[in-house]
């Protein structure tokens, strides 16, 4: 196993990872154009699956013991994870120790709430963001909003959403490619947070934020 350096992702891996994000997004949008996926949660699931697969192949090719995990948050039934975390998906970057995936060396996560354009639920976005920030504890660097436009995904920081009065359709946005470049370069993400741990977060953990 090659030495990975002090950062979570070696510089040599960042551009190859960013390049495959574009391919992963293209696969999902081609399925959308064919009418194979139309609902928000199915778009999220498809995109997450493609991103994880493409990133895994890059890490394997470069002989790096790093993985990207995409935890789809459940949004059905009372007390579900999305109502607790405010997110649709948690994307986690793990640097594992040796070959044992049970021993994580470094980990960080971003939480993302996804929306379709002109989503009628935009009025609850402020509350969803309060939940995400409460779980991530990292403000705009740990929580984001993604809007699935007709041909691509646009991502906004929490600050951009707040400046747009919680209307994700008019907020300042960046491309998915730029978002992941900053994620892999350690500009985005809450260190120490693993998205798979969200299922264990109790509701009262966020009450002080939601009810302030």
Coordinates of C-alpha atoms in Angstrom, one line a residue:
X1 CA 0.0 0.0 0.0
X2 CA 1.4 3.4 -1.0
X3 CA 1.9 6.1 1.5
X4 CA -1.0 8.5 1.4
X5 CA 0.5 11.6 2.9
X6 CA -0.9 14.0 5.5
X7 CA -4.1 14.9 3.6
X8 CA -7.1 12.6 3.3
X9 CA -6.8 12.4 -0.5
X10 CA -3.4 12.6 -2.2
X11 CA -3.1 15.4 -4.8
X12 CA -2.5 12.9 -7.6
X13 CA -6.0 11.4 -7.0
X14 CA -8.0 14.6 -6.9
X15 CA -8.3 15.3 -10.6
X16 CA -9.0 11.7 -11.6
X17 CA -11.8 11.7 -9.0
X18 CA -13.2 15.0 -10.2
X19 CA -13.2 13.7 -13.8
X20 CA -15.3 10.6 -12.9
X21 CA -17.9 12.7 -11.0
X22 CA -18.8 14.2 -14.4
X23 CA -19.2 10.7 -15.8
X24 CA -21.3 9.6 -12.9
X25 CA -23.6 12.5 -13.3
X26 CA -24.0 11.9 -17.0
X27 CA -25.1 8.3 -16.4
X28 CA -27.9 9.5 -14.1
X29 CA -29.0 12.2 -16.4
X30 CA -29.2 9.9 -19.4
X31 CA -31.5 7.7 -17.3
X32 CA -33.6 10.7 -16.5
X33 CA -33.9 11.6 -20.2
X34 CA -35.1 8.1 -20.9
X35 CA -37.7 8.4 -18.2
X36 CA -36.2 5.6 -16.2
X37 CA -35.9 7.8 -13.1
X38 CA -38.1 10.8 -12.3
X39 CA -38.6 11.0 -8.6
X40 CA -36.2 13.0 -6.4
X41 CA -35.2 10.1 -4.2
X42 CA -34.5 7.8 -7.2
X43 CA -32.3 10.5 -8.8
X44 CA -30.4 10.8 -5.5
X45 CA -30.0 7.0 -5.2
X46 CA -28.8 6.7 -8.8
X47 CA -26.3 9.5 -8.5
X48 CA -25.0 8.2 -5.2
X49 CA -24.5 4.7 -6.6
X50 CA -22.7 6.0 -9.7
X51 CA -20.4 8.3 -7.6
X52 CA -19.5 5.5 -5.2
X53 CA -18.7 3.1 -8.0
X54 CA -16.6 5.5 -10.0
X55 CA -14.6 6.7 -7.0
X56 CA -14.0 3.2 -5.9
X57 CA -12.4 2.4 -9.2
X58 CA -10.1 5.4 -9.0
X59 CA -8.9 4.5 -5.5
X60 CA -8.4 0.9 -6.6
X61 CA -6.4 1.9 -9.7
X62 CA -4.1 4.2 -7.6
X63 CA -3.7 1.5 -4.9
X64 CA -5.2 3.8 -2.1
X65 CA -7.1 2.4 0.8
X66 CA -9.7 5.1 0.7
X67 CA -13.4 4.9 0.0
X68 CA -16.4 7.1 -0.6
X69 CA -19.7 6.0 1.0
X70 CA -23.0 7.5 0.1
X71 CA -25.6 6.9 2.8
X72 CA -29.1 7.4 1.5
X73 CA -31.2 8.8 4.3
X74 CA -34.6 7.2 4.8
X75 CA -37.6 9.5 4.4
X76 CA -40.6 7.3 5.1
X77 CA -42.4 6.9 8.4
X78 CA -42.3 8.7 11.8
X79 CA -38.9 9.5 13.4
X80 CA -37.0 8.6 10.3
X81 CA -33.4 9.7 9.6
X82 CA -34.2 12.6 7.3
X83 CA -36.5 14.2 9.9
X84 CA -33.6 13.9 12.3
X85 CA -30.7 14.9 10.1
X86 CA -32.5 17.2 7.6
X87 CA -30.6 15.6 4.7
X88 CA -31.4 13.3 1.8
X89 CA -27.9 11.9 1.6
X90 CA -24.7 11.8 3.6
X91 CA -21.4 11.5 1.6
X92 CA -18.5 10.1 3.7
X93 CA -14.8 10.0 2.8
X94 CA -12.9 7.3 4.8
X95 CA -9.2 6.6 4.9
X96 CA -8.9 3.1 6.3
X97 CA -6.0 1.6 8.2
X98 CA -4.3 -1.2 6.4
X99 CA -6.9 -3.6 4.8
X100 CA -9.3 -3.6 7.7
X101 CA -12.3 -1.4 6.9
X102 CA -13.3 -1.7 10.6
X103 CA -10.3 0.5 11.5
X104 CA -10.8 4.0 10.1
X105 CA -7.9 6.3 10.1
X106 CA -9.7 9.5 9.1
X107 CA -13.3 10.2 8.2
X108 CA -15.4 13.2 7.2
X109 CA -18.9 13.8 5.8
X110 CA -21.0 16.3 4.0
X111 CA -24.8 16.3 4.4
X112 CA -27.0 17.2 1.4
X113 CA -30.6 18.0 1.1
X114 CA -31.8 17.6 -2.6
X115 CA -34.6 19.3 -4.4
X116 CA -36.2 19.3 -7.8
X117 CA -36.7 22.8 -9.4
X118 CA -39.8 24.6 -8.3
X119 CA -40.2 22.1 -5.5
X120 CA -43.3 23.0 -3.5
X121 CA -41.6 22.0 -0.3
X122 CA -39.1 24.9 -0.4
X123 CA -40.9 26.5 2.5
X124 CA -39.6 23.8 4.9
X125 CA -36.0 24.1 3.6
X126 CA -35.0 26.5 6.5
X127 CA -36.0 23.8 9.0
X128 CA -34.2 21.1 7.1
X129 CA -31.0 23.2 7.1
X130 CA -31.3 23.7 10.8
X131 CA -31.3 20.0 11.3
X132 CA -28.3 19.4 9.0
X133 CA -26.3 22.1 10.7
X134 CA -27.2 20.6 14.0
X135 CA -25.9 17.2 13.1
X136 CA -22.8 18.2 11.1
X137 CA -21.8 21.1 13.4
X138 CA -19.8 22.5 10.5
X139 CA -22.0 25.3 9.1
X140 CA -21.7 25.8 5.4
X141 CA -18.7 23.5 5.1
X142 CA -20.7 20.5 6.3
X143 CA -24.2 21.0 5.0
X144 CA -25.4 21.7 1.4
X145 CA -28.4 21.9 -0.8
X146 CA -28.5 20.4 -4.3
X147 CA -31.0 21.1 -7.0
X148 CA -31.6 18.7 -9.8
X149 CA -32.0 20.8 -12.9
X150 CA -32.8 19.4 -16.4
X151 CA -29.3 18.4 -17.3
X152 CA -27.1 18.7 -14.2
X153 CA -26.9 19.1 -10.5
X154 CA -26.2 22.5 -8.9
X155 CA -25.0 22.8 -5.4
X156 CA -25.4 25.7 -2.9
X157 CA -23.7 26.3 0.4
X158 CA -25.9 27.1 3.4
X159 CA -24.8 30.7 3.3
X160 CA -25.9 31.0 -0.3
X161 CA -29.3 29.5 0.6
X162 CA -29.7 31.9 3.6
X163 CA -28.8 34.9 1.4
X164 CA -31.6 33.8 -1.1
X165 CA -34.1 33.7 1.8
X166 CA -34.2 29.9 1.6
X167 CA -35.2 29.8 -2.0
X168 CA -32.9 27.2 -3.6
X169 CA -34.1 28.1 -7.1
X170 CA -32.5 31.5 -7.0
X171 CA -29.6 30.9 -4.7
X172 CA -26.0 31.1 -5.9
X173 CA -24.8 27.7 -7.1
X174 CA -21.8 25.8 -8.2
X175 CA -21.4 22.6 -10.3
X176 CA -21.3 19.2 -8.8
X177 CA -17.7 18.8 -10.2
X178 CA -16.5 21.9 -8.3
X179 CA -18.3 20.7 -5.1
X180 CA -16.5 17.4 -5.2
X181 CA -13.1 19.0 -6.0
X182 CA -13.5 21.0 -2.8
X183 CA -14.7 17.9 -0.9
X184 CA -11.7 15.9 -2.0
X185 CA -9.4 18.8 -1.4
X186 CA -10.6 19.0 2.3
X187 CA -12.3 22.4 1.9
X188 CA -15.7 20.8 2.5
X189 CA -16.8 18.3 5.1
X190 CA -17.1 17.7 8.8
X191 CA -14.1 15.7 10.1
X192 CA -14.9 12.9 12.5
X193 CA -18.5 12.6 11.2
X194 CA -19.5 9.3 9.6
X195 CA -22.9 9.3 7.7
X196 CA -23.6 5.8 8.8
X197 CA -23.8 7.0 12.4
X198 CA -26.8 9.3 11.6
X199 CA -29.2 6.5 12.3
X200 CA -28.2 6.5 15.9
X201 CA -28.8 10.2 16.5
X202 CA -31.7 10.8 18.9
X203 CA -34.3 13.4 18.1
X204 CA -33.5 15.5 21.2
X205 CA -30.0 16.0 19.8
X206 CA -31.4 18.7 17.6
X207 CA -34.2 20.2 19.7
X208 CA -32.2 23.1 20.9
X209 CA -31.6 24.2 17.3
X210 CA -34.9 23.5 15.7
X211 CA -36.9 25.1 18.6
X212 CA -34.6 28.0 19.3

